[in-house]
PDB file of C-alpha atoms and ligand atoms in Angstrom:
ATOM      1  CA  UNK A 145     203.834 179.680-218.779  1.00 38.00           C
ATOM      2  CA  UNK A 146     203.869 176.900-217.051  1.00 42.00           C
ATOM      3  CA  UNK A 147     201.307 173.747-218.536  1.00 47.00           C
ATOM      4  CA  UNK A 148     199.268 173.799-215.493  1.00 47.00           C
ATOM      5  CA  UNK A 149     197.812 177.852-215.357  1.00 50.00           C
ATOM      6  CA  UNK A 150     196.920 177.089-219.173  1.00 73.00           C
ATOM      7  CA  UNK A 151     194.622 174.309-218.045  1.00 87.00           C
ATOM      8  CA  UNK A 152     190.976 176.191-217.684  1.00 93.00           C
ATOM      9  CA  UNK A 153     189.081 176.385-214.308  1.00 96.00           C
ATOM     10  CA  UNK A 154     185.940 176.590-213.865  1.00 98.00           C
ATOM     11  CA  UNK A 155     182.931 177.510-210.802  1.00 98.00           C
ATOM     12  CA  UNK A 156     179.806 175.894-211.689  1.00 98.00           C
ATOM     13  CA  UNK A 157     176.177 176.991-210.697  1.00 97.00           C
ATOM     14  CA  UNK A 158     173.631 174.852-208.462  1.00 96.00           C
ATOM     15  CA  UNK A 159     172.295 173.219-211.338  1.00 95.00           C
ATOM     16  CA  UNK A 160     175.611 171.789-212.318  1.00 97.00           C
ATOM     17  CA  UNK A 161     176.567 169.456-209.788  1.00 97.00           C
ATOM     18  CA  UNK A 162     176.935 166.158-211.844  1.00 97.00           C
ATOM     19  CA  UNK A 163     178.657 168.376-214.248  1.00 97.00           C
ATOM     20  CA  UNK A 164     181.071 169.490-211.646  1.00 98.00           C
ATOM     21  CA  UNK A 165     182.192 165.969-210.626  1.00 97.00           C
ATOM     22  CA  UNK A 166     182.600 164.842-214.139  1.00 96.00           C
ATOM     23  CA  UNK A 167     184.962 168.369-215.004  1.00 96.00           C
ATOM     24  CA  UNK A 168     187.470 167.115-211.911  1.00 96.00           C
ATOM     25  CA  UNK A 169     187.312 163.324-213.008  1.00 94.00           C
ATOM     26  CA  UNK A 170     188.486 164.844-216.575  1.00 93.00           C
ATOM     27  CA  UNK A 171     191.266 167.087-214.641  1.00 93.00           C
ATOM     28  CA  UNK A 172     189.877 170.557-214.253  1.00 95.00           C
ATOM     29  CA  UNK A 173     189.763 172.097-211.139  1.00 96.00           C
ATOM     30  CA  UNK A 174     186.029 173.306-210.612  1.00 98.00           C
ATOM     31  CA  UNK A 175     184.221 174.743-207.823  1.00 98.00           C
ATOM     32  CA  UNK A 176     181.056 174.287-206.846  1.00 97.00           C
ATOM     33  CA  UNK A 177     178.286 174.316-203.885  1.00 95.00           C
ATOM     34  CA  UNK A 178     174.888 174.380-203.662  1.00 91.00           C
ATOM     35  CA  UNK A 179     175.270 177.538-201.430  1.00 92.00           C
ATOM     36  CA  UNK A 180     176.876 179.773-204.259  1.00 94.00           C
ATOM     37  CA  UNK A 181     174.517 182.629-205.157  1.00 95.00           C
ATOM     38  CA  UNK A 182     174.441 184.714-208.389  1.00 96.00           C
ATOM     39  CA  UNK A 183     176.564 187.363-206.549  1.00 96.00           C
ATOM     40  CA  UNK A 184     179.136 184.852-205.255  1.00 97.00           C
ATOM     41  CA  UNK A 185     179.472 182.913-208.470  1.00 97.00           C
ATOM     42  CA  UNK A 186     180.494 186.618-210.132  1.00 97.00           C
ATOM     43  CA  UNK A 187     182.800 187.155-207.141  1.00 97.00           C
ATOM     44  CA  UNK A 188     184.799 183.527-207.747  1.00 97.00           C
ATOM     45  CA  UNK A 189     184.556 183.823-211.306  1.00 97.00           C
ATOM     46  CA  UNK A 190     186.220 187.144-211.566  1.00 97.00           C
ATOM     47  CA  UNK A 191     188.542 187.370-208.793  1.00 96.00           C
ATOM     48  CA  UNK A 192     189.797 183.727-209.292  1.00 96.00           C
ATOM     49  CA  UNK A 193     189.872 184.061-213.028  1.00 95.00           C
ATOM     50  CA  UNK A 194     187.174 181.050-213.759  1.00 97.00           C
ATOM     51  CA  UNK A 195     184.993 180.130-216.446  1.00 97.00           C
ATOM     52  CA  UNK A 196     181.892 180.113-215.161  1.00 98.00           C
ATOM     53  CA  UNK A 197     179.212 177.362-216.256  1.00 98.00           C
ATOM     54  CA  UNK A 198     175.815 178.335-215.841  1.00 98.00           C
ATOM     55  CA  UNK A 199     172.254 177.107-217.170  1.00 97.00           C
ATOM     56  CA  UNK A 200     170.717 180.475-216.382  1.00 97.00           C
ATOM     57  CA  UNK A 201     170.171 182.593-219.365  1.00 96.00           C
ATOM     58  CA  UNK A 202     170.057 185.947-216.882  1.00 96.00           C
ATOM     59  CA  UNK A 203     173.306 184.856-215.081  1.00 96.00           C
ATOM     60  CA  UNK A 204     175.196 184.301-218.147  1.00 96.00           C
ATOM     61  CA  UNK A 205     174.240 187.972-219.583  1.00 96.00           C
ATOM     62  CA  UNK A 206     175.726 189.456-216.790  1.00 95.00           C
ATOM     63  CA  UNK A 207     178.170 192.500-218.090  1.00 95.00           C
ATOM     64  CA  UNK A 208     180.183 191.376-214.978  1.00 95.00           C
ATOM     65  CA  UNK A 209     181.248 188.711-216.203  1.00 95.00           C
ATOM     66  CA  UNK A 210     184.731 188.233-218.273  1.00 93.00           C
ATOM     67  CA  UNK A 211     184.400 184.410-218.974  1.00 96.00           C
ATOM     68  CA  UNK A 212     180.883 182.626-218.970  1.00 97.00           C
ATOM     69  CA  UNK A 213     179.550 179.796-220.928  1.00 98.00           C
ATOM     70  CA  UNK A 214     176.125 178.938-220.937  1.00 98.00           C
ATOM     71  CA  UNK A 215     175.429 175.354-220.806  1.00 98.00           C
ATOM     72  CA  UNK A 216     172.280 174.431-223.019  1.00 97.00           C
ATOM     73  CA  UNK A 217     171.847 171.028-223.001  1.00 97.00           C
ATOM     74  CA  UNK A 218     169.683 168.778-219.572  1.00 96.00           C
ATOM     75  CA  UNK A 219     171.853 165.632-220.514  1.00 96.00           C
ATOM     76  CA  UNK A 220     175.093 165.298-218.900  1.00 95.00           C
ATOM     77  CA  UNK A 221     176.595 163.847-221.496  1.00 95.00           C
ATOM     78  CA  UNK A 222     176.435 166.647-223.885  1.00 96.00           C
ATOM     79  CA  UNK A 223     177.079 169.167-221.087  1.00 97.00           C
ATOM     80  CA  UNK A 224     180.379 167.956-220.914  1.00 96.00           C
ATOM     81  CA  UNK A 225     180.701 168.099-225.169  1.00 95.00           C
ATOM     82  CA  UNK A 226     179.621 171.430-224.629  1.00 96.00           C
ATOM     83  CA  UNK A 227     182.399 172.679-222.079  1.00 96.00           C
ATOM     84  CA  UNK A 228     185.284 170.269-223.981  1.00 94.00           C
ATOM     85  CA  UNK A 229     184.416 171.625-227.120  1.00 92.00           C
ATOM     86  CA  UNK A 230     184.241 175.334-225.547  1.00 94.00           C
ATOM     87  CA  UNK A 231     187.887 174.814-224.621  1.00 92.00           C
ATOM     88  CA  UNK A 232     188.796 173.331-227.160  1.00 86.00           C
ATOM     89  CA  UNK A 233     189.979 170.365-225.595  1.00 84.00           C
ATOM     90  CA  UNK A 234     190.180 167.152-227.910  1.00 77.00           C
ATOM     91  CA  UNK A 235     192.010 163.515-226.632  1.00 76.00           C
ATOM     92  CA  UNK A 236     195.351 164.731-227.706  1.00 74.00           C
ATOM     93  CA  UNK A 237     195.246 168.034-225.281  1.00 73.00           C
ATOM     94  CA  UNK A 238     192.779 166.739-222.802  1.00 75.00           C
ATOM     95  CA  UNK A 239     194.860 164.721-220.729  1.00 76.00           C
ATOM     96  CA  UNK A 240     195.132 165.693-217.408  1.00 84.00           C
ATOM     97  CA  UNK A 241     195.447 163.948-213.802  1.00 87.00           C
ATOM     98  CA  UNK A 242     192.081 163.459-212.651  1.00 91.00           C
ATOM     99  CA  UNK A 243     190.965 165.872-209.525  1.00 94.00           C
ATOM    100  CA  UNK A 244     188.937 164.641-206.620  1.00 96.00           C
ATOM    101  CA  UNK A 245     184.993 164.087-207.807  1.00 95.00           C
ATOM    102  CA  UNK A 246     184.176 165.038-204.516  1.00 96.00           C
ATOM    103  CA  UNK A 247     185.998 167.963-203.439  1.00 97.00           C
ATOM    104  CA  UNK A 248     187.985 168.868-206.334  1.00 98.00           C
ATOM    105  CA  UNK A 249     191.138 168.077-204.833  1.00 97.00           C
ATOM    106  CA  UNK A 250     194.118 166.693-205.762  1.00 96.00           C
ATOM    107  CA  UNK A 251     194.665 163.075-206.325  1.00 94.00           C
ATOM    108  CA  UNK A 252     198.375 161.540-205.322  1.00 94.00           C
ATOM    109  CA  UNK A 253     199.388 157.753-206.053  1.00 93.00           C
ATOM    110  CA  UNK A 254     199.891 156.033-202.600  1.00 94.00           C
ATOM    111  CA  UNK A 255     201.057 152.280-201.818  1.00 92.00           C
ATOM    112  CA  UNK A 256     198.624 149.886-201.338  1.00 90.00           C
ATOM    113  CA  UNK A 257     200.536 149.027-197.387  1.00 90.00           C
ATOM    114  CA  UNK A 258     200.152 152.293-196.453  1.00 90.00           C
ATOM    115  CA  UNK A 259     196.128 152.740-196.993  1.00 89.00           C
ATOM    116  CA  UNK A 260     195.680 149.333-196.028  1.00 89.00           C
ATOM    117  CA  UNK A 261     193.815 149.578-192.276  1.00 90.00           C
ATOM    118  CA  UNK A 262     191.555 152.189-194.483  1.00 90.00           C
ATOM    119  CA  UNK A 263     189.842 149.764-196.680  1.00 88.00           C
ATOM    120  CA  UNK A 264     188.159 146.985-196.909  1.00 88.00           C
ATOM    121  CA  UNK A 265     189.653 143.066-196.865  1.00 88.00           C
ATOM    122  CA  UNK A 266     187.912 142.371-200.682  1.00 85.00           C
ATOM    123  CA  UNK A 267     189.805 145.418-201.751  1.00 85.00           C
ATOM    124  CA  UNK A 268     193.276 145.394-200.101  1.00 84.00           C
ATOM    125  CA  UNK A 269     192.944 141.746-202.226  1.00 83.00           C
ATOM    126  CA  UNK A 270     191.475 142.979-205.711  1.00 82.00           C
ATOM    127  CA  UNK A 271     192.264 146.652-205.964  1.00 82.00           C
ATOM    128  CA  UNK A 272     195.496 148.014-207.645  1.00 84.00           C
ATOM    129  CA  UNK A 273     196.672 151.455-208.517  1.00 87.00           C
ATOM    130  CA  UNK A 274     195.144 152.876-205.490  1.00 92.00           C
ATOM    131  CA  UNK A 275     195.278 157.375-205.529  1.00 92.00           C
ATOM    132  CA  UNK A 276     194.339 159.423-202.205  1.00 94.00           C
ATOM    133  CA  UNK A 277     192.326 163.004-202.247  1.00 96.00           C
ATOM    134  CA  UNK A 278     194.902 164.971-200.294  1.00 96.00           C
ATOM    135  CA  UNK A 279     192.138 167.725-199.055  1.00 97.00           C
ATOM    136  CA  UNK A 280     189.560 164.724-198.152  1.00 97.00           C
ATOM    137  CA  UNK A 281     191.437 161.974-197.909  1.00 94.00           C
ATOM    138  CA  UNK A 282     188.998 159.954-199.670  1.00 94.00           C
ATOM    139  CA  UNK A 283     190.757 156.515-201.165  1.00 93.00           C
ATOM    140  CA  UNK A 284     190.556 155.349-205.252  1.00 91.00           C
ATOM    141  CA  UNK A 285     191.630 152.510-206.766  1.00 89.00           C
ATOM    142  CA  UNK A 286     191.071 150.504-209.862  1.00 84.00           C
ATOM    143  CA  UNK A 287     188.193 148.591-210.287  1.00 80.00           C
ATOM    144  CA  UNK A 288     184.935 148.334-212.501  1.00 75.00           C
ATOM    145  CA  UNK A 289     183.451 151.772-211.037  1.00 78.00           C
ATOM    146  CA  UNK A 290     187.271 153.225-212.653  1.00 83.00           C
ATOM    147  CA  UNK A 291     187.113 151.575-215.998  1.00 85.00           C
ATOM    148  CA  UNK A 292     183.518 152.794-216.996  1.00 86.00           C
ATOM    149  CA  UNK A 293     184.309 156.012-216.279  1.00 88.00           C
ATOM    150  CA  UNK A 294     187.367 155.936-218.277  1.00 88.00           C
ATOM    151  CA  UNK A 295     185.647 154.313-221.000  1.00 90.00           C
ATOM    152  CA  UNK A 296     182.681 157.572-220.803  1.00 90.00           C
ATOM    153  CA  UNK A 297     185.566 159.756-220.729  1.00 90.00           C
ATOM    154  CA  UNK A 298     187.188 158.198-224.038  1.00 91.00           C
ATOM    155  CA  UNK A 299     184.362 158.235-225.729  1.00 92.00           C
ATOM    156  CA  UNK A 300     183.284 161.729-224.954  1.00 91.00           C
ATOM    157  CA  UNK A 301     186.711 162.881-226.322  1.00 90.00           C
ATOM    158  CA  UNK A 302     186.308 160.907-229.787  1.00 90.00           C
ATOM    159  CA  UNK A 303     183.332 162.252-230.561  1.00 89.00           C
ATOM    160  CA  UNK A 304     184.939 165.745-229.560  1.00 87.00           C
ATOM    161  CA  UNK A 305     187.609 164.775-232.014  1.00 85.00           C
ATOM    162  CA  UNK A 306     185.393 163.753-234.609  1.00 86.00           C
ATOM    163  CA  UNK A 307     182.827 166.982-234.384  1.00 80.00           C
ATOM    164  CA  UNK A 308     186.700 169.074-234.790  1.00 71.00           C
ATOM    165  CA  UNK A 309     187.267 167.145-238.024  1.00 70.00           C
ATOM    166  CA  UNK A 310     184.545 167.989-239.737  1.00 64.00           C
TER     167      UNK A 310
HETATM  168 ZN1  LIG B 669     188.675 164.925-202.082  1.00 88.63          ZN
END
């Protein structure tokens, strides 16, 4: 099995937008849109063999439904303990390239000559390590915005760690 169909994927419900975005910056591929009904959220769940995330207690008792988790918690911090700790992911396992916060696609390394016409002066000067969205096309690179969210995401995962220790 190949490391990549063992990674979890999920489809998300309307209420779980900023979850969504965080999943893909932490690697999983998840689906979402506001436009997903109850029916449609079955349909993608089953036929594409997806967890999916809900905050609606009537959704998530669905007999339907093969893999469901119901998220409890309003604060997106613990929302995303909640799904880590659901799949067991701690900072040892949970490593994976970061997807696309925007459309959950994938994320490729480019060189910084190559994007260059696409962005602005201040950043062709400051910005390093610079990824591309191959569905969107939307440009990343390092920078302040990058390291806080790494810093969330290492944090989330210690106290992951620490709630598997005890
Ligand atoms: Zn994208």
């Amino acid at each position: 099995m190949s490391l990549d169909k063992a990674i979890p994927r999920f489809v998300a419900d309307v209420m779980l937008g900023s979850l969504s975005r965080w999943l893909r910056l932490f690697g999983f591929d998840t689906l979402y849109s506001n436009d997903f009904d109850d029916r449609e959220l079955i349909k993608i769940s089953i036929q594409d063999d997806r967890i999916l995330l809900t905050r609606d207690h009537s959704l998530a008792r669905s007999k339907l439904l093969k893999k469901v988790l119901l998220i409890h918690s309003d604060d997106i911090r613990e929302q995303i303990k909640e799904v880590l700790s659901a799949v067991q992911c701690s900072s040892d396992l949970c490593s994976f390239k970061p997807r696309c916060p925007v459309c959950n696609g994938e994320i490729q390394r480019v060189e910084k000559d190559s994007i260059k016409a696409l962005i602005p002066d201040y950043v062709v000067f400051v910005g390093h390590d610079f990824m591309v969205c191959i569905s969107c096309g939307k440009i990343y690179w390092h920078g302040t915005h990058k390291k806080k969210i790494d810093e969330l995401k290492r944090k989330i995962l210690q106290e992951i760690d620490r709630t598997h220790k005890k």
